[in-house]
Coordinates of C-alpha atoms in Angstrom, one line a residue:
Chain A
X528 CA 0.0 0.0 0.0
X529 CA 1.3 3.7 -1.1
X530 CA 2.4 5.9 2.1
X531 CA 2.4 9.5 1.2
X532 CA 5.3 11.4 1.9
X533 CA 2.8 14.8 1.6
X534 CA -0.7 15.9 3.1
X535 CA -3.3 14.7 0.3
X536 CA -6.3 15.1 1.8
X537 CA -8.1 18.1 4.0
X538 CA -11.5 17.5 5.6
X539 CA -14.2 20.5 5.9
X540 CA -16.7 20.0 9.0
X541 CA -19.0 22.9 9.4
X542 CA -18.7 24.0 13.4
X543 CA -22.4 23.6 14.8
X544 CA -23.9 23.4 11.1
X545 CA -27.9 23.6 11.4
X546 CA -27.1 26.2 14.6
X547 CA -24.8 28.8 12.4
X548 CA -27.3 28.4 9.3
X549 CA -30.3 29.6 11.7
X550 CA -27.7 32.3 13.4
X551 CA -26.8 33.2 9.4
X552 CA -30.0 33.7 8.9
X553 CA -31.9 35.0 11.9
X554 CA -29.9 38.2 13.2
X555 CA -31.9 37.7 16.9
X556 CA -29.6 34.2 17.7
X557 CA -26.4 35.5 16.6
X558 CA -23.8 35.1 19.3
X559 CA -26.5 33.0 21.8
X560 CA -26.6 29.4 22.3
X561 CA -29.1 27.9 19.9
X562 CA -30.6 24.4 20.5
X563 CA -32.2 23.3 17.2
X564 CA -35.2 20.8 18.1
X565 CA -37.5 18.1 15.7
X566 CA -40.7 21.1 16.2
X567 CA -42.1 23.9 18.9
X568 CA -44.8 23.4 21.6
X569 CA -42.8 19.8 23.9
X570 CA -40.6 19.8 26.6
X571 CA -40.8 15.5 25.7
X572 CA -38.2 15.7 22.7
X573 CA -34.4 15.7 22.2
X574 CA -32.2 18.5 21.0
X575 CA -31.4 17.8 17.5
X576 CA -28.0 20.1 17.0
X577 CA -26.3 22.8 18.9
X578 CA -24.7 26.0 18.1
X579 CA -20.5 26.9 19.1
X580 CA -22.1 28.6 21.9
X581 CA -24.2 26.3 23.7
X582 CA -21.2 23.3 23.0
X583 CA -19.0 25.7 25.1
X584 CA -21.3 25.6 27.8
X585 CA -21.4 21.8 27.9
X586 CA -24.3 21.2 25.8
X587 CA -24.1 18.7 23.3
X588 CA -26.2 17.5 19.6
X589 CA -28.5 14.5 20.7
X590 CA -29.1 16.0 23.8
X591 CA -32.7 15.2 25.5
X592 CA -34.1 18.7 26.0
X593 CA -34.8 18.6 29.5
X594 CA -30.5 18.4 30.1
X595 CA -29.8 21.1 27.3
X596 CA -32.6 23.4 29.6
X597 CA -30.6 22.2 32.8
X598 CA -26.9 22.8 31.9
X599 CA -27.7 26.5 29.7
X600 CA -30.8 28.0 31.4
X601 CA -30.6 30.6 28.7
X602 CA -30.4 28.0 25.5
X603 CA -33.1 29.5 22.7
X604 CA -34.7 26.4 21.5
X605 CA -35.6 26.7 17.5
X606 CA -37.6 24.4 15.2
X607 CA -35.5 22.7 12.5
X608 CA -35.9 24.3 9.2
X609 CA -34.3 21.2 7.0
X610 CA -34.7 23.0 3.6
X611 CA -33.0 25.8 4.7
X612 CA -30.3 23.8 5.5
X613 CA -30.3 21.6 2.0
X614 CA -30.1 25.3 0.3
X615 CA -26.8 26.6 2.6
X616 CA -25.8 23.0 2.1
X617 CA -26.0 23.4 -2.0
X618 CA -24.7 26.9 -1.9
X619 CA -21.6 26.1 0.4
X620 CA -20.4 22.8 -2.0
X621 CA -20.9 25.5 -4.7
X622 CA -18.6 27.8 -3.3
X623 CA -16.1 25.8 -1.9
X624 CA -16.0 24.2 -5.5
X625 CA -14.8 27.0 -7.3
X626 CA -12.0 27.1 -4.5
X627 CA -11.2 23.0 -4.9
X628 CA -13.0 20.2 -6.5
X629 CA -14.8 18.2 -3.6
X630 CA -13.9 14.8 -4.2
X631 CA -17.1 13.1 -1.4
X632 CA -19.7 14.9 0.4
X633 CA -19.5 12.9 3.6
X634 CA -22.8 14.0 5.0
X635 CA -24.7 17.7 5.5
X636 CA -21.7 19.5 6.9
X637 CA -18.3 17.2 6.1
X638 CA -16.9 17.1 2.9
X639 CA -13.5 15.9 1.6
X640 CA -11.1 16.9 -1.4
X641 CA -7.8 16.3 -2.6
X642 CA -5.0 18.4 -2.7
X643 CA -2.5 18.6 -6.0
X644 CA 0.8 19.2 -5.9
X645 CA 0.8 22.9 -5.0
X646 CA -2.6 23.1 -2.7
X647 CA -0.8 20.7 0.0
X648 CA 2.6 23.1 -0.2
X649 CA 0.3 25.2 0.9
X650 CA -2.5 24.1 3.2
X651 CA -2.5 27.5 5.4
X652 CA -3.7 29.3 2.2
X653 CA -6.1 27.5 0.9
X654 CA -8.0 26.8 3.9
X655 CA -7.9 30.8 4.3
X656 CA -9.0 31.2 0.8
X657 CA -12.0 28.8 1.8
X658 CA -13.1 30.3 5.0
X659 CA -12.8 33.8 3.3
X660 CA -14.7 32.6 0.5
X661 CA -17.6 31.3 2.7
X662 CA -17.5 33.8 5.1
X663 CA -18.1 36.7 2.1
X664 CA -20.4 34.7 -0.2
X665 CA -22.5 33.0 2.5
X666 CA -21.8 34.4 6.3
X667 CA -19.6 35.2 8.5
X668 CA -21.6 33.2 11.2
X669 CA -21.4 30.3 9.8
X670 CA -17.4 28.8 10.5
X671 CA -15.6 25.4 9.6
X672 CA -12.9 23.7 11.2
X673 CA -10.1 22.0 8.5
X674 CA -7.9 19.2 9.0
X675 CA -4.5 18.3 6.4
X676 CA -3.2 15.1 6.1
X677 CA -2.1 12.2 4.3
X678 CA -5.5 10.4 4.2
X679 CA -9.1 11.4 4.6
X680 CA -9.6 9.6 7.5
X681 CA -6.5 11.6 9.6
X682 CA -7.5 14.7 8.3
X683 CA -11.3 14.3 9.2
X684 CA -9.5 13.3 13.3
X685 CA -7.0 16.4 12.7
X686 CA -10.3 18.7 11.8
X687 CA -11.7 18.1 15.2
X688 CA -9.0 18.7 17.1
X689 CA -9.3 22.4 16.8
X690 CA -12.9 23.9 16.6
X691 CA -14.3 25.8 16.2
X692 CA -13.0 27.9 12.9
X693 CA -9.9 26.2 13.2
X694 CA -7.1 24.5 10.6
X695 CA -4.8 22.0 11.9
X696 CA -2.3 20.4 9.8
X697 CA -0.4 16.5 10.4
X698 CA 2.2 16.1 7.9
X699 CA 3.4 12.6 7.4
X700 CA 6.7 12.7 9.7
X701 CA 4.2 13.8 12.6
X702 CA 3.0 9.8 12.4
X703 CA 1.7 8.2 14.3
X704 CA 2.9 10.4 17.7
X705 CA 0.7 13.1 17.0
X706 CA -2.3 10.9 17.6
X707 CA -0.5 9.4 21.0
X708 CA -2.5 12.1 23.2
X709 CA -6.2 12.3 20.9
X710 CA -8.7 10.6 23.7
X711 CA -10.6 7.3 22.3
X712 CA -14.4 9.1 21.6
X713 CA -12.2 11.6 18.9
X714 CA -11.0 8.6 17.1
X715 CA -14.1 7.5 14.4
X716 CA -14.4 3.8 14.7
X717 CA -13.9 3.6 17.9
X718 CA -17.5 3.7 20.0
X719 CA -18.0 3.0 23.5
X720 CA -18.9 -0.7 23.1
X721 CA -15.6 -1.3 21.0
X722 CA -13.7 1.3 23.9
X723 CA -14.7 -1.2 26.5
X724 CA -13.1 -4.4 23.7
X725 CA -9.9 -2.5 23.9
X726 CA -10.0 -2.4 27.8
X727 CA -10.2 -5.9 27.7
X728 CA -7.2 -6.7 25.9
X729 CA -5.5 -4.0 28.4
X730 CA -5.2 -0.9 25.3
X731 CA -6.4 1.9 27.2
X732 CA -5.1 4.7 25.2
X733 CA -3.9 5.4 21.2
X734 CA -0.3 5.2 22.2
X735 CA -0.8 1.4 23.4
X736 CA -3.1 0.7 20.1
X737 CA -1.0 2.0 17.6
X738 CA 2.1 -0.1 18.8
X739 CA 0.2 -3.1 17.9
X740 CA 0.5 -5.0 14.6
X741 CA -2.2 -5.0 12.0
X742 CA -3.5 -8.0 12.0
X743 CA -3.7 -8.1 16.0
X744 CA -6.0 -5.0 15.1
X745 CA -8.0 -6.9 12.6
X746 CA -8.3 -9.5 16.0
X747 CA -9.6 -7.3 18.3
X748 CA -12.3 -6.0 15.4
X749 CA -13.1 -9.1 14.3
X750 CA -13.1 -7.8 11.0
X751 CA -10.8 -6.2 7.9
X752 CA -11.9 -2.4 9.5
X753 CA -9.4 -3.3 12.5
X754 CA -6.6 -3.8 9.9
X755 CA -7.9 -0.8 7.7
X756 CA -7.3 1.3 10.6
X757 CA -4.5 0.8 11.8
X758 CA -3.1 1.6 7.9
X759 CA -5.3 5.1 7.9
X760 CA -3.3 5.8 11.4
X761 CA 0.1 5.1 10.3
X762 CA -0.8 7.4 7.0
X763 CA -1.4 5.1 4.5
X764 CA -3.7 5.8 1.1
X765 CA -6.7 4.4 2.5
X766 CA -10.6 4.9 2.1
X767 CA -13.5 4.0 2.3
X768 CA -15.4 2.2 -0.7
X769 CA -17.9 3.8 -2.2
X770 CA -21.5 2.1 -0.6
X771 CA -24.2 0.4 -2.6
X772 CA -27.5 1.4 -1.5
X773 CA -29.4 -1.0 0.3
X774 CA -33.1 0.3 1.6
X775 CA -34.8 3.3 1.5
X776 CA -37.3 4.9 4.3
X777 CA -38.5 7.2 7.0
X778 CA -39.1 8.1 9.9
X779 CA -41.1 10.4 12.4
X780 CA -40.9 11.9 15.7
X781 CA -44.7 12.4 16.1
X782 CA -45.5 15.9 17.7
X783 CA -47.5 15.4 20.6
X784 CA -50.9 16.1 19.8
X785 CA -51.5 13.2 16.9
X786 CA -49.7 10.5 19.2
X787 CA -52.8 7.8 19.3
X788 CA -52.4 4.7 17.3
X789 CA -55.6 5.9 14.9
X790 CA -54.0 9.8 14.5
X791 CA -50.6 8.1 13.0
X792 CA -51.5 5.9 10.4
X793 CA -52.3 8.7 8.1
X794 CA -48.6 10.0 8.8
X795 CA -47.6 6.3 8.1
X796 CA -49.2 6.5 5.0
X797 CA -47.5 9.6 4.0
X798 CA -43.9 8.9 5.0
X799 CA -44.4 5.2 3.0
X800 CA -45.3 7.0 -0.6
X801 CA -42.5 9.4 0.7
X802 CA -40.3 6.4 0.6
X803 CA -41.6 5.3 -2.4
X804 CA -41.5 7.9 -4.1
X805 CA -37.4 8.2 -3.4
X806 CA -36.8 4.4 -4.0
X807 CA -39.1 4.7 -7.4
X808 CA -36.9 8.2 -8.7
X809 CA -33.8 5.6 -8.3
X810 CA -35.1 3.2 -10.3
X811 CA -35.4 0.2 -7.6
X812 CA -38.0 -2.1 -6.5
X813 CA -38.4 -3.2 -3.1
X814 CA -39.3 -6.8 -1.7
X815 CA -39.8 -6.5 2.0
X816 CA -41.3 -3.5 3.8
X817 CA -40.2 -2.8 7.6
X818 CA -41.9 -1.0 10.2
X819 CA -40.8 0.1 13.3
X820 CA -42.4 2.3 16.2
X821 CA -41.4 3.7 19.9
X822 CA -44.8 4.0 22.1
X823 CA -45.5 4.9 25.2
X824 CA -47.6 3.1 27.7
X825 CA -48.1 3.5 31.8
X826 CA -45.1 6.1 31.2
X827 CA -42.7 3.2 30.0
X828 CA -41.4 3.2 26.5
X829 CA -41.4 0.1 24.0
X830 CA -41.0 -0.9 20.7
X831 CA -42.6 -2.6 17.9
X832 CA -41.6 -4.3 14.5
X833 CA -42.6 -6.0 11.6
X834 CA -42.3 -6.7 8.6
X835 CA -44.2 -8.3 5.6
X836 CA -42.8 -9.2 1.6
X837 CA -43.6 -7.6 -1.0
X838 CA -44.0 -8.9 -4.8
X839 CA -40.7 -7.2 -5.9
X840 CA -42.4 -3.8 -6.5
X841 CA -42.2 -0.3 -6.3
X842 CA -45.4 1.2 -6.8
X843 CA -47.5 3.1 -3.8
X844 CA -50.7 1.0 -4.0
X845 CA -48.8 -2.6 -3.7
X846 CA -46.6 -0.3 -0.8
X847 CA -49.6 0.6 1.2
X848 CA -51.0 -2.1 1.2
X849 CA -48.1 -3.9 3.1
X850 CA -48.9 -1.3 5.5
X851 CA -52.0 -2.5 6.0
X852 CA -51.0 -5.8 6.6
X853 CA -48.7 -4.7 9.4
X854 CA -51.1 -2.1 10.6
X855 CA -53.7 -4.9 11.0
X856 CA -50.8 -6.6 13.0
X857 CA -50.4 -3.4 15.6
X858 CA -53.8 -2.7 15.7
X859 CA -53.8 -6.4 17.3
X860 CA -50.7 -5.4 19.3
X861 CA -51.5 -2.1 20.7
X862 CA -54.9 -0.3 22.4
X863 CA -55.8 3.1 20.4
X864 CA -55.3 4.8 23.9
X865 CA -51.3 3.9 23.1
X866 CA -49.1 6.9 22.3
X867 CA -46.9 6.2 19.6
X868 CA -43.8 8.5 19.7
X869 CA -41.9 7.6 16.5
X870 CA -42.5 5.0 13.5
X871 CA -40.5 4.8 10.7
X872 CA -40.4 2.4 7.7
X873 CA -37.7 1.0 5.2
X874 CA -38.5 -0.7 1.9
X875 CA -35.7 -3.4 1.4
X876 CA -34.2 -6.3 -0.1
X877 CA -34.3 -3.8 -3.0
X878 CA -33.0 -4.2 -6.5
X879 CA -33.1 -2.6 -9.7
X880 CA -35.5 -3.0 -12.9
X881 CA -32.4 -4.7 -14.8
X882 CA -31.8 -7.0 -11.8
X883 CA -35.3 -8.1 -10.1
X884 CA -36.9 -11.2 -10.2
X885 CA -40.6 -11.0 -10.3
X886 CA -42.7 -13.4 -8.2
X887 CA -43.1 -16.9 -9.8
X888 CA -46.2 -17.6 -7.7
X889 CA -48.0 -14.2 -8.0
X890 CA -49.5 -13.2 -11.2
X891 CA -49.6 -9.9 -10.9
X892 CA -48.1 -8.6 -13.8
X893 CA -51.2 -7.1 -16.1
X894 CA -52.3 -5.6 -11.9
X895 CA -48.6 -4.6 -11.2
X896 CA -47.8 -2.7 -14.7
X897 CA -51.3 -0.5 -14.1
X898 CA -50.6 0.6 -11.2
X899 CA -46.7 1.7 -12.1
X900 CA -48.2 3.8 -15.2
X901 CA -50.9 5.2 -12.8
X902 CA -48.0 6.0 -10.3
X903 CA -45.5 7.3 -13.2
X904 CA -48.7 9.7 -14.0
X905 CA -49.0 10.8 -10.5
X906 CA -45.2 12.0 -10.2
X907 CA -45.5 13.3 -13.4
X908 CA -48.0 15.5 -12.2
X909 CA -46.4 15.9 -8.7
X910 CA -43.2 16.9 -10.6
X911 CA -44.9 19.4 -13.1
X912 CA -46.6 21.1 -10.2
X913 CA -44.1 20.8 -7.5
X914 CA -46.5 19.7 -4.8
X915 CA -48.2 16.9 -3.9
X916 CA -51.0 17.0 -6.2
X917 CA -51.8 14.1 -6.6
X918 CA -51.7 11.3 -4.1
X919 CA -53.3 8.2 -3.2
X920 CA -55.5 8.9 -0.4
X921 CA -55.9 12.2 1.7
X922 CA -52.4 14.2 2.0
X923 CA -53.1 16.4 5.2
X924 CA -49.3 16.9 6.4
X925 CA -49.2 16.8 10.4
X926 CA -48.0 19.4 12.8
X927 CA -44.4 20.3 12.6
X928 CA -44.1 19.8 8.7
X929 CA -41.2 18.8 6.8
X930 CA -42.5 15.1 6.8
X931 CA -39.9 12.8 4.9
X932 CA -37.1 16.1 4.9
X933 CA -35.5 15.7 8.4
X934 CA -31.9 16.7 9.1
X935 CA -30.4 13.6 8.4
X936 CA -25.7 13.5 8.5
X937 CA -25.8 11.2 6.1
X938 CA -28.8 12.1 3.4
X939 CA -29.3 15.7 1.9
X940 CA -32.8 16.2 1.4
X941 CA -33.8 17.2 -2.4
X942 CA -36.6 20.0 -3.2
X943 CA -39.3 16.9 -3.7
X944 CA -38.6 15.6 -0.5
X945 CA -40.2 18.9 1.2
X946 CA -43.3 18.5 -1.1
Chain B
X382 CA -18.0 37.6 -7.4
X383 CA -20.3 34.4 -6.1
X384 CA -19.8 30.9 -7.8
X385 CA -22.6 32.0 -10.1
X386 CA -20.4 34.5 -11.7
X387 CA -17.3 32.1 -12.0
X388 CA -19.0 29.0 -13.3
X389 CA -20.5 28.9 -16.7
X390 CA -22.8 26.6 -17.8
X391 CA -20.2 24.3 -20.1
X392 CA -18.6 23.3 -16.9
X393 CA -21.7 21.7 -14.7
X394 CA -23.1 19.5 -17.8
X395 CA -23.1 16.4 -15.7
X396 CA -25.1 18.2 -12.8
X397 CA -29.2 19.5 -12.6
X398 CA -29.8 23.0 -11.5
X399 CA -32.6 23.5 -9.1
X400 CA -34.6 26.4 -10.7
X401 CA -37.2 27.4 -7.2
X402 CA -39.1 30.5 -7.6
X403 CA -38.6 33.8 -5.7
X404 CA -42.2 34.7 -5.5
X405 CA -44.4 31.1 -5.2
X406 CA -41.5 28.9 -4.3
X407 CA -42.7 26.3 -7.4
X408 CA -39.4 24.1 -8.2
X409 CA -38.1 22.5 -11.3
X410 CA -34.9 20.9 -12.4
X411 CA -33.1 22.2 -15.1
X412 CA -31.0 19.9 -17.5
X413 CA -27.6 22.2 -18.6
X414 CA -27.3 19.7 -21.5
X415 CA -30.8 21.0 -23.1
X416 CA -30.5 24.6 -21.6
X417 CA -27.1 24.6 -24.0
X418 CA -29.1 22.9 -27.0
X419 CA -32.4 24.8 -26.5
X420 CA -31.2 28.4 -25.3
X421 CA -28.2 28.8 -26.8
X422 CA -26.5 29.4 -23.1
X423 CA -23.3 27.6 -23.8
X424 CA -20.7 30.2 -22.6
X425 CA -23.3 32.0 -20.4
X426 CA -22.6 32.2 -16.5
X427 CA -24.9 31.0 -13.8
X428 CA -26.1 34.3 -13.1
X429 CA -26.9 35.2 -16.5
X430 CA -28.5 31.7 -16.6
X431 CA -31.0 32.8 -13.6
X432 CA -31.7 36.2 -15.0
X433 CA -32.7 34.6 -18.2
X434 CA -35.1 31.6 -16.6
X435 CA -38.5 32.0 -15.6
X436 CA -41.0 30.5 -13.0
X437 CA -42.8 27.6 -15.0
X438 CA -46.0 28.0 -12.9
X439 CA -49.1 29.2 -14.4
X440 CA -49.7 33.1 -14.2
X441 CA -46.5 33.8 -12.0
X442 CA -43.3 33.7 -14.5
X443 CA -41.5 35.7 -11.6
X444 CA -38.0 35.7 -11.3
X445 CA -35.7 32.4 -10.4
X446 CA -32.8 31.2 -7.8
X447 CA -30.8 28.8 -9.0
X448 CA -28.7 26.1 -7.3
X449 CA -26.5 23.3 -8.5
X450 CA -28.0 19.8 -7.3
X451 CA -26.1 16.5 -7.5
X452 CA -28.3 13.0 -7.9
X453 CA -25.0 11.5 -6.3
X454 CA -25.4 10.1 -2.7
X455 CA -23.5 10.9 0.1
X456 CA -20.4 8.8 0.8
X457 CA -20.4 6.5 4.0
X458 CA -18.2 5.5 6.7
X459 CA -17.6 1.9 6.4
X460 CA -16.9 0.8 9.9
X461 CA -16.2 3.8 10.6
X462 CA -13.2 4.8 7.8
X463 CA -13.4 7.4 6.1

């Protein structure tokens, strides 16, 4: 495997991302902590994000709201606004583009490129030119933190070891000592349950770990990762492979006041053609629908799942009507008096129209090819309009909007997703 | 000087613009292939490309903001690598 002798790679991470867009944005939040939550009106939810100013006073993203309340007393809680963020999201790459190519966006607010011969002689400069560039053509409120290094994966740890609005910079002679002294949690691929694995074999800090040999890395994994690691610490060319898609779906935090069972299933409905909608504009077909739900019942919270097959399909008549089979299922399962808190849903075991197999068993076809032209007509429509125009069923969106265009690190919501 | 005024439509030919309106918010996606073949836009630069598009909805025609929108998916960690 190539070891550079030069930094390659730098890493972009946005400091407090959905917080600075609002702050951007909304002159009234500027310089306060900022908690962004799912929607207004419930103490019963979890901070989504945080801005700079509320992680320096110990608050943290994921943070049930009750804690965020208790540790900053002064913490203005905002509703999410996801398509504002998908628009600075767009906006940024398309800035930072004209500075350097990105070569992966990573999520929302991490993206990756690589460095040619004269960007990585001089990092200092083009991570000014980026911040200046942002900080003209977008906002000045809304900062990043960059990381240099020989691989993506050491330039993503460098980025966080200096935020906010920082640059930090690990040439290839600072391997592997420079990462003697970063504490387990800042390390990605290392979370608490495999922090307690690395107890056990008596590793307790990255010193220790990276004195090991690879394949005693791979051992303690259990898997190639362990071995892929250690390379990307000692500043090898290593990445990660590009992921095939697997499922696509969903899910809710229901707001408060359409938590009983027979107040959901309408947002059920809605989130599945959601789903379907997505996995139909990529061309695949599902053949096994998931459900899951959190409820809530003599104060105690519990979960449900099912699941039922589906002919290889991809339409939303032959989607919803797995739903009603599972539905029929919970209904059995669950009083109407239960609260349901979140349900989500994920059409899998997907493949594409060149590679499905069709159901021996089930003929369906002349049934199966109707409703795909009817639903082909329907996003035609949708599309031409750019609203749900037509649907199958009633389309009341609940409380709190935005259904099937939460934040989401890893997916960046399209314009159709918000219709 | 924002990236509309530096990149010309030529160079994004394997991307789709997202054309939203200013005044009713209707969307559309914009092909830069066809807007070359059908408007003659070759060497023109994203802002002129927004000043020259129009709201598709019926009785609005107001003006346009454009963005650059990749079908591309977002690249994972794979145990955590990335």
């Amino acid at each position: 495997m190539r070891k550079p002798d030069s930094i390659e790679y730098l890493y972009l991470d946005f400091d407090g991302f959905f917080a600075s867009v609002m702050q951007q944005v909304y002159p009234r939040l500027r310089g306060k902590p900022v908690g962004i939550v799912p929607f207004d009106g419930t103490r019963h939810t979890c901070v989504i994000a945080v801005s700079k100013e509320a992680k320096a006073r110990g608050c943290s993203n994921v943070m049930p709201y009750a804690d965020a309340k208790r540790i900053c007393p002064d913490i203005i809680m905002v509703p999410q606004e996801p398509d504002l963020y998908r628009r600075a999201h767009n906006t940024l790459i398309a800035e930072i583009n004209t500075v350097i190519p990105v070569e992966a966006v990573k999520s929302i607010d991490e993206i990756t490129c690589r460095l040619d011969a004269k960007q990585s002689l001089e990092p200092e400069h083009l991570a000014k030119r980026i911040k200046d560039r942002i900080a003209k053509h977008v906002g000045p409120y809304i900062t990043c933190s960059i990381g240099f290094a020989p691989n993506r994966h050491l330039a993503k740890i460098a980025g966080k070891q200096n935020k906010p609005d920082g640059i930090t910079i690990w040439y290839p002679q600072d391997l592997p000592h420079i990462l003697y002294d970063v504490p387990f949690e800042d390390i990605p691929g290392i979370g608490s349950r495999l922090e307690k694995r690395l107890y056990s074999f008596r590793i307790y800090n990255m010193q220790q770990l990276l004195s090991l040999p690879p394949k005693h890395m791979r051992k303690i994994w259990r898997n190639v990762t362990g071995e892929r690691l250690w390379y990307a610490f000692h500043g090898y060319a290593i990445k990660a492979s590009k992921t095939e898609r697997g499922h696509f779906g969903h899910g809710r935090v229901i707001s408060p006041e359409d938590r009983l069972r027979d107040d959901v299933k309408p947002i059920a409905r809605m989130l599945l053609i959601k789903a379907a909608r997505r996995m139909r504009k990529a061309g695949y077909y599902a053949s096994r629908l998931f459900m899951w739900c959190n409820y809530r019942i003599h104060h105690q919270d519990k979960a449900f799942g099912d699941s039922t097959t589906l002919p290889m399909v991809q339409d939303d008549k032959a989607c919803l009507d797995g739903l009603d089979i599972i539905w029929e299922r919970l209904c059995e399962y669950l009083s109407p008096q239960t609260k349901i808190v979140r349900i989500g849903f994920t059409l899998g075991d997907i493949s594409t129209s060149q590679t499905r197999q069709l159901d021996m068993l089930l003929n369906d076809d002349r049934e199966r090819r109707k409703w795909e032209r009817i639903n082909h007509s329907i996003d035609h429509l949708n599309r031409k309009y750019s609203k749900s125009l037509v649907t199958l069923g009633m389309w009341q969106p609940p409380a709190g909007g935005n259904l099937g265009g939460k934040i989401s690190y890893t997916r960046i919501p399209r314009a159709e997703d918000f219709w | 000087m924002n990236w509309k005024t530096q990149i010309q439509l030529i160079d994004i030919a394997d991307q789709k613009i997202e054309v939203t309106c200013k005044s009713c918010g209707h969307s559309r996606y914009e092909n830069p292939y066809l807007l070359i073949k059908k408007c003659g836009l070759d060497f023109s630069y994203m802002d002129e490309v927004e000043r020259t598009l129009v709201c598709h909805n019926r009785m609005c025609g107001s003006d346009v903001r454009i963005a650059l929108s990749t079908e591309e998916e977002t690249e994972g960690f794979v145990g955590g690598l990335t």
